PDB file of C-alpha atoms in Angstrom:
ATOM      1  CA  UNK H   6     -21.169  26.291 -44.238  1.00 64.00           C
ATOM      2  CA  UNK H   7     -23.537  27.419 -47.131  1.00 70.00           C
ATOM      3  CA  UNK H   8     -25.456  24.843 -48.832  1.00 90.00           C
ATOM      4  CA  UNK H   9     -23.742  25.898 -52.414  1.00 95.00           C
ATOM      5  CA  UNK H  10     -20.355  27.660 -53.358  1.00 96.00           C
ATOM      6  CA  UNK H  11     -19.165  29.685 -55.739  1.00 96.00           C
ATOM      7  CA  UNK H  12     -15.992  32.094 -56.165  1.00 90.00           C
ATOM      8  CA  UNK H  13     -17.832  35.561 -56.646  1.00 85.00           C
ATOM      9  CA  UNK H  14     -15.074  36.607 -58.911  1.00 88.00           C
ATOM     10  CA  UNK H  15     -15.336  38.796 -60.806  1.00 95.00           C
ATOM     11  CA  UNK H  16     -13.176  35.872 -63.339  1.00 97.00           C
ATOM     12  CA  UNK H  17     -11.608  37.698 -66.093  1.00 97.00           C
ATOM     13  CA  UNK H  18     -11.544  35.700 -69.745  1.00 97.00           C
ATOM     14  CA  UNK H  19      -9.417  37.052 -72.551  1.00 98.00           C
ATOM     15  CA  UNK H  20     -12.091  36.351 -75.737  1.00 98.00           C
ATOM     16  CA  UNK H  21     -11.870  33.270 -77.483  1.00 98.00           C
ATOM     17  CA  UNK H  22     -10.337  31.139 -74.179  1.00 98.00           C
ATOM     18  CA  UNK H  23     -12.326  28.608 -72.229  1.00 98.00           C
ATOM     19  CA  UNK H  24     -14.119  30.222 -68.934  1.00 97.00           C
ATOM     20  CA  UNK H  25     -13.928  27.469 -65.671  1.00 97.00           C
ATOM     21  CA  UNK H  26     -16.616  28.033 -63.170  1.00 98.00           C
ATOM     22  CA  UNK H  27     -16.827  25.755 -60.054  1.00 97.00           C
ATOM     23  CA  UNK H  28     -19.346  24.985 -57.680  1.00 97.00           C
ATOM     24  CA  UNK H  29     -19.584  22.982 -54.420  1.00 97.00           C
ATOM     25  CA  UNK H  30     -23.107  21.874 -52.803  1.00 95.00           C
ATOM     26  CA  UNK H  31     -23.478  20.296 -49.143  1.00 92.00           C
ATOM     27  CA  UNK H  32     -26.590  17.932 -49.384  1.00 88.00           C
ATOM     28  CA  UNK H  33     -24.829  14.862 -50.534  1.00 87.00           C
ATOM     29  CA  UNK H  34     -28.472  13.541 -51.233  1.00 84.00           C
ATOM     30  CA  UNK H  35     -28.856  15.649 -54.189  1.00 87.00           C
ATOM     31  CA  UNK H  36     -29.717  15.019 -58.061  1.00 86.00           C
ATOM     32  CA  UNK H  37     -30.074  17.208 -59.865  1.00 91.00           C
ATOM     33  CA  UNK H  38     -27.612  20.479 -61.154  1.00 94.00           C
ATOM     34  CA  UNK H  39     -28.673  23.547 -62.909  1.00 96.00           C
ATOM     35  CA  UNK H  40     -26.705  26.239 -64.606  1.00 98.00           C
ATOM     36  CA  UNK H  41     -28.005  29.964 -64.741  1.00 98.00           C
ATOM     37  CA  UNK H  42     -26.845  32.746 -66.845  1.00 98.00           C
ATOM     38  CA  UNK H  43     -28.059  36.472 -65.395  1.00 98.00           C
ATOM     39  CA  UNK H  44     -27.255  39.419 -67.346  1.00 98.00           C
ATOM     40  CA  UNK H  45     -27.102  42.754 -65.019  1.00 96.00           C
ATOM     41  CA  UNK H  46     -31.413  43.564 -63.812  1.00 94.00           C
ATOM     42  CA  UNK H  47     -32.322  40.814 -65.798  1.00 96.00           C
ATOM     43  CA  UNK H  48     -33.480  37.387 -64.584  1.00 98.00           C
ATOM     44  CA  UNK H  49     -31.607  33.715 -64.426  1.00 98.00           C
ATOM     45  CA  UNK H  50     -32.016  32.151 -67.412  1.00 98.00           C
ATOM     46  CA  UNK H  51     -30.991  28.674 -67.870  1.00 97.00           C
ATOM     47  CA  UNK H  52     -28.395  27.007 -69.780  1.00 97.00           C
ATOM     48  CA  UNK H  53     -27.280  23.798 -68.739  1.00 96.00           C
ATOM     49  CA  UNK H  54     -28.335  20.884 -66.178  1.00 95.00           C
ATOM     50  CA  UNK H  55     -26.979  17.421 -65.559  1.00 95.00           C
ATOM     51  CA  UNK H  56     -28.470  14.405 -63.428  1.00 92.00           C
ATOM     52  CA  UNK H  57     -25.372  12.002 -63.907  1.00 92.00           C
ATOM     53  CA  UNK H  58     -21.877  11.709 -63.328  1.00 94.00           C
ATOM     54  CA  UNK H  59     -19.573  12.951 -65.672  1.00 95.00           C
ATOM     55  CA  UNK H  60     -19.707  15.249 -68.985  1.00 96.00           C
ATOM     56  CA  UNK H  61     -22.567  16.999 -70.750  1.00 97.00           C
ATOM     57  CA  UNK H  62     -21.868  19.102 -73.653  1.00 97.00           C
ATOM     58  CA  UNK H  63     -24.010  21.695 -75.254  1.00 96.00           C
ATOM     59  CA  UNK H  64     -22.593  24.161 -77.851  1.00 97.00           C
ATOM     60  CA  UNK H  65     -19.973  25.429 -76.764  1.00 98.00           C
ATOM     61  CA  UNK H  66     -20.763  24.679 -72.794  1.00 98.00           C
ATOM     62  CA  UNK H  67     -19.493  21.449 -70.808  1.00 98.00           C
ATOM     63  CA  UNK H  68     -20.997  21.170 -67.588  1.00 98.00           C
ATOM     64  CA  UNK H  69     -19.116  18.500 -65.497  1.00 98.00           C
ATOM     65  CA  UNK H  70     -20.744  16.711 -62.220  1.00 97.00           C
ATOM     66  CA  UNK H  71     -18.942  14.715 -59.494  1.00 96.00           C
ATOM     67  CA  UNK H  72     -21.247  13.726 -57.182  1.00 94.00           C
ATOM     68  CA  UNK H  73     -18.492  12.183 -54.791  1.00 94.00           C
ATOM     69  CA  UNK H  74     -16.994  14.960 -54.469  1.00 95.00           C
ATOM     70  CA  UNK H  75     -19.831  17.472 -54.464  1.00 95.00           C
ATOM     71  CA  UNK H  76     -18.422  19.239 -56.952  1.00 95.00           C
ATOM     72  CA  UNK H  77     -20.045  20.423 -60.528  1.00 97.00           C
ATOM     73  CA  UNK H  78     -18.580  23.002 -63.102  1.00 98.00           C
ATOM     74  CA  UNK H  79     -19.468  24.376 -65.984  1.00 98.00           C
ATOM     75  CA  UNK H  80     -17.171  25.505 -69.246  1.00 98.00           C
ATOM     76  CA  UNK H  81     -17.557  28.025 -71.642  1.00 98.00           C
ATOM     77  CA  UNK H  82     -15.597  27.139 -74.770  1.00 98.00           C
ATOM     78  CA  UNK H  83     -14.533  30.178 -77.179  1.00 98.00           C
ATOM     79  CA  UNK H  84     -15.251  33.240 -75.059  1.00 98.00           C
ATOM     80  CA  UNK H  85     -17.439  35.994 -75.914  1.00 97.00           C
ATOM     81  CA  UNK H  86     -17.964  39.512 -74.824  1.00 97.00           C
ATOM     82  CA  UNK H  87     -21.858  38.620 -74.954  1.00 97.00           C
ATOM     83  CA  UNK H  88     -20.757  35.647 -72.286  1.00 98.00           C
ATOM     84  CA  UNK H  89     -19.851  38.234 -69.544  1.00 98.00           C
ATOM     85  CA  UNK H  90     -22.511  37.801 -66.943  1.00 98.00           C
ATOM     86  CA  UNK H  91     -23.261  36.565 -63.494  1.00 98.00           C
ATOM     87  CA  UNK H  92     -23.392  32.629 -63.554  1.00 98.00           C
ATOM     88  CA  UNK H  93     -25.334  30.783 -60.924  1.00 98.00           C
ATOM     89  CA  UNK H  94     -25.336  27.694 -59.754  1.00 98.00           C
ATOM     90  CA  UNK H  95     -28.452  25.787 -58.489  1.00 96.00           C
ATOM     91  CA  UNK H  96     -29.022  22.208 -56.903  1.00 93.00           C
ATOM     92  CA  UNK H  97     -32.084  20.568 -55.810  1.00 88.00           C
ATOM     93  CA  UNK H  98     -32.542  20.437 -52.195  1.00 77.00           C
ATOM     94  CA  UNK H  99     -33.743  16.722 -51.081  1.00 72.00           C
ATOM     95  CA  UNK H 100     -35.216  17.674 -47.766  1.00 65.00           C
ATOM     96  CA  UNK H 101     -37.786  19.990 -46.560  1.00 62.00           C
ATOM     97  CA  UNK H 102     -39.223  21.255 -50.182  1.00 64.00           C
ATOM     98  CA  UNK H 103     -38.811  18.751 -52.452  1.00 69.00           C
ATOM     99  CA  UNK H 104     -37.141  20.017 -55.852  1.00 71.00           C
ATOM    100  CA  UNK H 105     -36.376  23.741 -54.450  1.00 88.00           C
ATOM    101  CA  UNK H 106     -33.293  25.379 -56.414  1.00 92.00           C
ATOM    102  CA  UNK H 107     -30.609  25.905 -53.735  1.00 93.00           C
ATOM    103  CA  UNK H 108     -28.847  28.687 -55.261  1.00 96.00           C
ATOM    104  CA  UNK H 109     -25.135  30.097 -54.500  1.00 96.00           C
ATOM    105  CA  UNK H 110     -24.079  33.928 -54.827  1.00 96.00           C
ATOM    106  CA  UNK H 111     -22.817  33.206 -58.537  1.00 97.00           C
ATOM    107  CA  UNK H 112     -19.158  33.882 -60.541  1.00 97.00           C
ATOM    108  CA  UNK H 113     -19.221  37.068 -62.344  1.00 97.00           C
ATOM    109  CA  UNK H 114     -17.486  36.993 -66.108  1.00 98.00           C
ATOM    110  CA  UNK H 115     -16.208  39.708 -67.547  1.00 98.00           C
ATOM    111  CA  UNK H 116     -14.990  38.071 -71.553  1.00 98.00           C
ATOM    112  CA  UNK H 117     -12.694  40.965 -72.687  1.00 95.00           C
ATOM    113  CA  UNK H 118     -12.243  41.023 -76.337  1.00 90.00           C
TER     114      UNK H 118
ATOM    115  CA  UNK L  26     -44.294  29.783 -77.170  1.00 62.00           C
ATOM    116  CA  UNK L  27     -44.729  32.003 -74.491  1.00 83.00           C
ATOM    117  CA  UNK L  28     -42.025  31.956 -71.410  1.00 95.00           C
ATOM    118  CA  UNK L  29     -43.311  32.760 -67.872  1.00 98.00           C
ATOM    119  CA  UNK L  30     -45.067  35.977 -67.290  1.00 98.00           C
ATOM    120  CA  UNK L  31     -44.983  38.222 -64.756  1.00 98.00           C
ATOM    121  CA  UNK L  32     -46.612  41.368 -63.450  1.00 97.00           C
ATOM    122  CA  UNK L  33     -46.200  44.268 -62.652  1.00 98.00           C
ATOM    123  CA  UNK L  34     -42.573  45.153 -63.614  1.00 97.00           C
ATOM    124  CA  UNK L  35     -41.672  47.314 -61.616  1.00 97.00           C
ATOM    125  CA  UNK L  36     -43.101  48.440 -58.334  1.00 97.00           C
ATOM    126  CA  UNK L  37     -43.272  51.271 -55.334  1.00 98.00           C
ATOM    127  CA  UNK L  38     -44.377  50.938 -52.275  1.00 98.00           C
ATOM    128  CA  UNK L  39     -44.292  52.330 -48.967  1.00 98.00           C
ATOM    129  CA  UNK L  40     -43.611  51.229 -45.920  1.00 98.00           C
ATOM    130  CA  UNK L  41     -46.215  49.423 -44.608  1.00 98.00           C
ATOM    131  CA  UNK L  42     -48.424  48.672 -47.464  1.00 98.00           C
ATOM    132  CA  UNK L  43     -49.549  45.222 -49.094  1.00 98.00           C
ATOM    133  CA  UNK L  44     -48.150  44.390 -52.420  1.00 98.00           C
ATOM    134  CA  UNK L  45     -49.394  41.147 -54.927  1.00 98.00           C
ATOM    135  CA  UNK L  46     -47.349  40.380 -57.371  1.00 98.00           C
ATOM    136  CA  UNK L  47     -48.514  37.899 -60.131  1.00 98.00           C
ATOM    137  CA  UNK L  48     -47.198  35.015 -62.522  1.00 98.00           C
ATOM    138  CA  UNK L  49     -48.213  32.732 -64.986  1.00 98.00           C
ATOM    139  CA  UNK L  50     -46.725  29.481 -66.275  1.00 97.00           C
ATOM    140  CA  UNK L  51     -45.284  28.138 -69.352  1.00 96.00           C
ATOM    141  CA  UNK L  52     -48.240  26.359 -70.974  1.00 95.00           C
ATOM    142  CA  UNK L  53     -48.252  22.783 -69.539  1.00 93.00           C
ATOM    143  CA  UNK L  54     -46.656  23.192 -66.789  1.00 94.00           C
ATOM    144  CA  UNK L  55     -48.053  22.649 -63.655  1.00 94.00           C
ATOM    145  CA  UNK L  56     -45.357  23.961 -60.769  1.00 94.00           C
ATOM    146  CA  UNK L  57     -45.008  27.129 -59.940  1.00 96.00           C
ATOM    147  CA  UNK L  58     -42.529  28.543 -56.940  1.00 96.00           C
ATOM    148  CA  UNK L  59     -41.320  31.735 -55.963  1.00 97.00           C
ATOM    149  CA  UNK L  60     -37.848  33.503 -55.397  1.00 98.00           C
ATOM    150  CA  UNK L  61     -36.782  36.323 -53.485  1.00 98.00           C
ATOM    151  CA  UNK L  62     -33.036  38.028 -54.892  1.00 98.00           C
ATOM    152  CA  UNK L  63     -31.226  40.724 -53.202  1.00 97.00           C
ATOM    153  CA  UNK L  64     -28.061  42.251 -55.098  1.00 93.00           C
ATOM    154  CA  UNK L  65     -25.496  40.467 -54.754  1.00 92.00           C
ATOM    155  CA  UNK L  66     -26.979  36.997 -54.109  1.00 95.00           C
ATOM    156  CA  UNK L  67     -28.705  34.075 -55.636  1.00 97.00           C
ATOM    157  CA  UNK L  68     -32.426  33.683 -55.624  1.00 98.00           C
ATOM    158  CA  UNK L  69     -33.795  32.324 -52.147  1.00 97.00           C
ATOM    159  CA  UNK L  70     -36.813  30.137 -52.588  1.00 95.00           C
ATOM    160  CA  UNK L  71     -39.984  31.305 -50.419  1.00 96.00           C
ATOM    161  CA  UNK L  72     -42.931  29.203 -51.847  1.00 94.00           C
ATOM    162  CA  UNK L  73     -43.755  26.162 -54.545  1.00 94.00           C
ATOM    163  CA  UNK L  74     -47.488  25.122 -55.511  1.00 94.00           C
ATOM    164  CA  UNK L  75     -47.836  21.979 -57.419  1.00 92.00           C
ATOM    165  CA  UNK L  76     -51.426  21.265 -58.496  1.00 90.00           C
ATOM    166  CA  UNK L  77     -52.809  24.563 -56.612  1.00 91.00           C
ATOM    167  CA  UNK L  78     -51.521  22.967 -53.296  1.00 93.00           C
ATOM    168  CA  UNK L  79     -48.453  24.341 -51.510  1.00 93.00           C
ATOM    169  CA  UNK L  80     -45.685  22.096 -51.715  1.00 91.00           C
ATOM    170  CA  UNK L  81     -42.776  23.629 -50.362  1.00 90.00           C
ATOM    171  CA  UNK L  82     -42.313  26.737 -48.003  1.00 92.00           C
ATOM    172  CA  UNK L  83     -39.316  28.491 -47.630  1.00 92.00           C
ATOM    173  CA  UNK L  84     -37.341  30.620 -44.244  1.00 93.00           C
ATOM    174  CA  UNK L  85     -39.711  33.946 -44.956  1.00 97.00           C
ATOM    175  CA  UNK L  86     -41.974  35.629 -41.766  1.00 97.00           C
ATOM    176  CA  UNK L  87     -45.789  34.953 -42.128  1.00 97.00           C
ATOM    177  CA  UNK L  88     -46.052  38.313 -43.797  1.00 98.00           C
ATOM    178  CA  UNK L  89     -46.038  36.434 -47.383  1.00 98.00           C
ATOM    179  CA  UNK L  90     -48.125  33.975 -48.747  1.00 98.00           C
ATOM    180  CA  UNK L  91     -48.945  32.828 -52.071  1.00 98.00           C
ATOM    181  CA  UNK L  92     -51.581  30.841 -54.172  1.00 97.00           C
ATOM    182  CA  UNK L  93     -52.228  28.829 -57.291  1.00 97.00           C
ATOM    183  CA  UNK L  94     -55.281  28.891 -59.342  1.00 97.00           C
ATOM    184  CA  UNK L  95     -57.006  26.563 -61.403  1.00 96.00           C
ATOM    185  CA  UNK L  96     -55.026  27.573 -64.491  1.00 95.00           C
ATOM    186  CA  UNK L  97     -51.617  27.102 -62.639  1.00 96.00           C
ATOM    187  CA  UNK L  98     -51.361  31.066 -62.557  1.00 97.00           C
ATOM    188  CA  UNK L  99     -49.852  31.939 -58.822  1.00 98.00           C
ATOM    189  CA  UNK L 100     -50.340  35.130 -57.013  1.00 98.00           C
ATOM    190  CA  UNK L 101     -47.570  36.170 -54.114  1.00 98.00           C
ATOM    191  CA  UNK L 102     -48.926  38.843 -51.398  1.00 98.00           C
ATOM    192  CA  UNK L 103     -46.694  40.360 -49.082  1.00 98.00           C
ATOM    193  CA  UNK L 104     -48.211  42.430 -46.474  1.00 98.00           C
ATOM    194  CA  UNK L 105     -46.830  45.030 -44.068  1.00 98.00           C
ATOM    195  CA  UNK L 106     -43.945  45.809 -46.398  1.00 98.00           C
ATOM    196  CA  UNK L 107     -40.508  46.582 -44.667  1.00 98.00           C
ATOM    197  CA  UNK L 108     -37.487  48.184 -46.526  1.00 98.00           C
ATOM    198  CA  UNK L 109     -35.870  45.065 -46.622  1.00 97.00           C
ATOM    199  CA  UNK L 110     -38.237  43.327 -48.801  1.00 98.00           C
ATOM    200  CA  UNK L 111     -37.153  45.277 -51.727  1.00 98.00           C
ATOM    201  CA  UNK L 112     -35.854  42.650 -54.484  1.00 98.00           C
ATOM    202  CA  UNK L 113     -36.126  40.977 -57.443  1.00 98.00           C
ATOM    203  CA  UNK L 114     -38.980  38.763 -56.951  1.00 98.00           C
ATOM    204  CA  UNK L 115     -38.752  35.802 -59.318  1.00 98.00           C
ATOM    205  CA  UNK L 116     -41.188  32.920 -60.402  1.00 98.00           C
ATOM    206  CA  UNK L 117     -40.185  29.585 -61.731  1.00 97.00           C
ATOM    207  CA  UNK L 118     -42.383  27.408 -63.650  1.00 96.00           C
ATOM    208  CA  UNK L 119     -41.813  23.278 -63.901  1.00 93.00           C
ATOM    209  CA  UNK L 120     -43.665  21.153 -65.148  1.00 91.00           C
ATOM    210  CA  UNK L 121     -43.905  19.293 -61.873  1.00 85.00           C
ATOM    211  CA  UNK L 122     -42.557  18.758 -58.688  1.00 80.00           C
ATOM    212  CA  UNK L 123     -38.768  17.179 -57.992  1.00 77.00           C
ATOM    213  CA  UNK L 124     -36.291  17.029 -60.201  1.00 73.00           C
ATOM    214  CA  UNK L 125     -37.565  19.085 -63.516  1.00 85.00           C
ATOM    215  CA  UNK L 126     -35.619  22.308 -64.532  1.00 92.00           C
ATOM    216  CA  UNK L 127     -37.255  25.467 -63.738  1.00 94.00           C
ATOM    217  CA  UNK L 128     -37.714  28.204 -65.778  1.00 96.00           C
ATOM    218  CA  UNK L 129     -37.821  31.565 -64.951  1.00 97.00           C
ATOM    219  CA  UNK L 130     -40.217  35.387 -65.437  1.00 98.00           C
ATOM    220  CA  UNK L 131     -38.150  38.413 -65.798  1.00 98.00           C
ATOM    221  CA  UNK L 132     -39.604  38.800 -62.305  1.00 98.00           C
ATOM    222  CA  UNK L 133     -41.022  42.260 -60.616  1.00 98.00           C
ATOM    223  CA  UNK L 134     -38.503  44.646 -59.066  1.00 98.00           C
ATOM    224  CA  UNK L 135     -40.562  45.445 -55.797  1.00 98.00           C
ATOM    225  CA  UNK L 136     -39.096  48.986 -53.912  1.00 98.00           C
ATOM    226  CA  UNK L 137     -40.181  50.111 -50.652  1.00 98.00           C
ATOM    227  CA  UNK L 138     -39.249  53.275 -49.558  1.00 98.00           C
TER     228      UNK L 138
END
């Protein structure tokens, strides 16, 4: 089992509707969950991270955490072409290094207008 | 202010050969790790330095190590290069060690041919 999921996609979003990435991690113990955005030969840059339960909202992305479940997401709100990239998702790994990003594959957007 | 740094860019090697590839930190911050990403996946972590100490090692041969100097800049050195070492290499500055969001250089697109 990999430490962190993601559907590769590639996830296909007409412009102007809400994208829905998921993400699953395996280390139950850990806190904190990290959003990347990586444009084609350029590097991770990131967007969103949460350290409790529930909702956090920034512009127009929602990143959602449920740690009972394992589970975090992330929403894009309002499409845009300039949106279509490879998202990853990262999560702190609580044993051996403490506070190395635990990556998975990533979901590739496409946003077509 | 100024992001992370990194240099060189780009890079060609050969087979065989010893590469170092160097990074610098966002001002104040004090962590400083190191990614390896091959197409298609998510960055795998290889080293972290907190305070010019190593703090975290990652699943990579003996053939790469790393250090941090006095001004939190980090130098990675890979030696015998083999054709699978070709990646993005990335470095991530926090400002320290655990749970702090990382932020990442464009990173240094190492070939070896």
């Amino acid at each position: 089992q990999k430490e962190v999921e993601q559907n590769s996609g590639p996830l296909s979003v007409p412009e102007g509707a809400i994208a829905s990435l998921n993400c699953t991690y395996s280390d139950r113990g850990s806190q904190s969950f990290f959003w990347y955005r990586q444009y084609s030969g350029k590097s991770p840059e990131l967007i969103m991270f949460i350290y409790s339960n529930g909702d956090k909202e920034d512009g127009r992305f929602t990143a959602q955490l449920n740690k009972a479940s394992q589970y975090v997401s992330l929403l894009i709100r309002d499409s845009q072409p300039s949106d279509s990239a490879t998202y990853l998702c990262a999560v702190t790994a609580t044993t051996d290094s403490w506070g190395k990003l635990q990556f998975g594959a990533g979901t590739q957007v496409v946003v077509t207008p | 202010d100024a992001g992370v740094t990194q240099s060189p860019t780009h890079l060609i090697k050969t087979r065989g050969q010893q590469v170092t590839l160097r990074c610098s930190p966002i001002s104040g911050h004090k962590s400083v790790s190191w990614y390896q990403q091959v197409l298609g996946q998510g960055p795998q972590f290889i080293f972290q330095y907190y305070e010019k100490e190593e703090r975290g090692r990652g699943n990579f041969p003996d053939r790469f190590s790393a250090r941090q100097f006095p001004n939190y800049s980090s130098e990675l050195n890979v030696n015998a290069l083999l054709l699978g070492d070709s990646a993005l290499y990335l470095c991530a500055s926090s400002f320290g060690l655990g749970d702090y969001e990382q932020y990442f250089g464009p990173g240094t697109r190492l070939t070896v041919t």
